[in-house]
Amino acid sequence: MRLEEKQIVTVQIYPGRKFGTMIGSNDGLIGIQLNNGDYIDVPQERVRIVSVEVENEKDENRIQ
């Protein structure tokens, strides 16, 4: 899986049922920042995507 710029991908890791945010991937391993602050690399087969969000940019030129 390849991350697009400004995507926030929330994932669940099996079998431990931990949750975190995908940081990147390489050679079938997914780098995940867990919600408890730890970092782990796990095989792609053990990861389930829960949600994909696009980070919004603030438009500093916008008049409110």
Short mmCIF file of C-alpha atoms in Angstrom, two decimals:
data_model
loop_
_atom_site.label_atom_id
_atom_site.label_comp_id
_atom_site.label_asym_id
_atom_site.label_seq_id
_atom_site.Cartn_x
_atom_site.Cartn_y
_atom_site.Cartn_z
CA MET A 1 0.00 0.00 0.00
CA ARG A 2 1.29 3.43 -0.88
CA LEU A 3 0.38 6.55 1.10
CA GLU A 4 -0.75 9.58 -0.82
CA GLU A 5 0.40 12.96 0.45
CA LYS A 6 -1.58 14.28 3.43
CA GLN A 7 -3.46 11.03 4.08
CA ILE A 8 -4.11 9.82 7.62
CA VAL A 9 -4.67 6.06 7.55
CA THR A 10 -5.98 4.48 10.77
CA VAL A 11 -5.32 0.74 10.98
CA GLN A 12 -6.00 -2.23 13.23
CA ILE A 13 -3.33 -4.89 13.78
CA TYR A 14 -4.26 -8.55 14.24
CA PRO A 15 -4.16 -10.74 16.28
CA GLY A 16 -3.46 -8.27 19.10
CA ARG A 17 -6.24 -5.87 18.00
CA LYS A 18 -4.06 -2.80 18.49
CA PHE A 19 -4.87 0.46 16.70
CA GLY A 20 -2.57 3.08 15.20
CA THR A 21 -1.70 5.33 12.28
CA MET A 22 0.16 4.07 9.24
CA ILE A 23 3.41 5.96 8.67
CA GLY A 24 4.80 4.13 5.65
CA SER A 25 5.52 0.80 4.02
CA ASN A 26 8.40 -1.07 2.42
CA ASP A 27 8.79 -4.65 1.10
CA GLY A 28 5.52 -5.91 2.57
CA LEU A 29 6.05 -4.36 6.01
CA ILE A 30 3.88 -1.53 7.31
CA GLY A 31 5.28 1.04 9.76
CA ILE A 32 2.66 1.96 12.36
CA GLN A 33 2.63 4.52 15.16
CA LEU A 34 0.41 2.87 17.78
CA ASN A 35 -2.09 4.90 19.78
CA ASN A 36 -0.04 4.22 22.93
CA GLY A 37 3.00 5.94 21.34
CA ASP A 38 5.00 2.83 20.38
CA TYR A 39 6.25 2.21 16.84
CA ILE A 40 6.06 -1.23 15.19
CA ASP A 41 6.63 -2.82 11.79
CA VAL A 42 4.12 -5.54 10.89
CA PRO A 43 3.49 -7.69 7.81
CA GLN A 44 0.85 -6.28 5.49
CA GLU A 45 -1.33 -9.39 5.97
CA ARG A 46 -1.86 -8.52 9.65
CA VAL A 47 -3.12 -4.97 8.99
CA ARG A 48 -6.73 -3.93 8.38
CA ILE A 49 -7.53 -0.37 7.27
CA VAL A 50 -10.17 1.22 9.50
CA SER A 51 -10.37 4.68 7.94
CA VAL A 52 -8.62 6.99 5.48
CA GLU A 53 -8.81 10.75 5.99
CA VAL A 54 -7.30 13.60 4.03
CA GLU A 55 -5.61 16.26 6.13
CA ASN A 56 -7.10 19.69 5.41
CA GLU A 57 -4.80 22.60 4.68
CA LYS A 58 -5.62 25.94 6.23
CA ASP A 59 -6.03 28.64 3.61
CA GLU A 60 -4.24 31.62 5.12
CA ASN A 61 -5.45 33.92 2.34
CA ARG A 62 -9.10 33.27 3.09
CA ILE A 63 -11.08 36.25 4.43
CA GLN A 64 -13.44 35.42 7.26
#
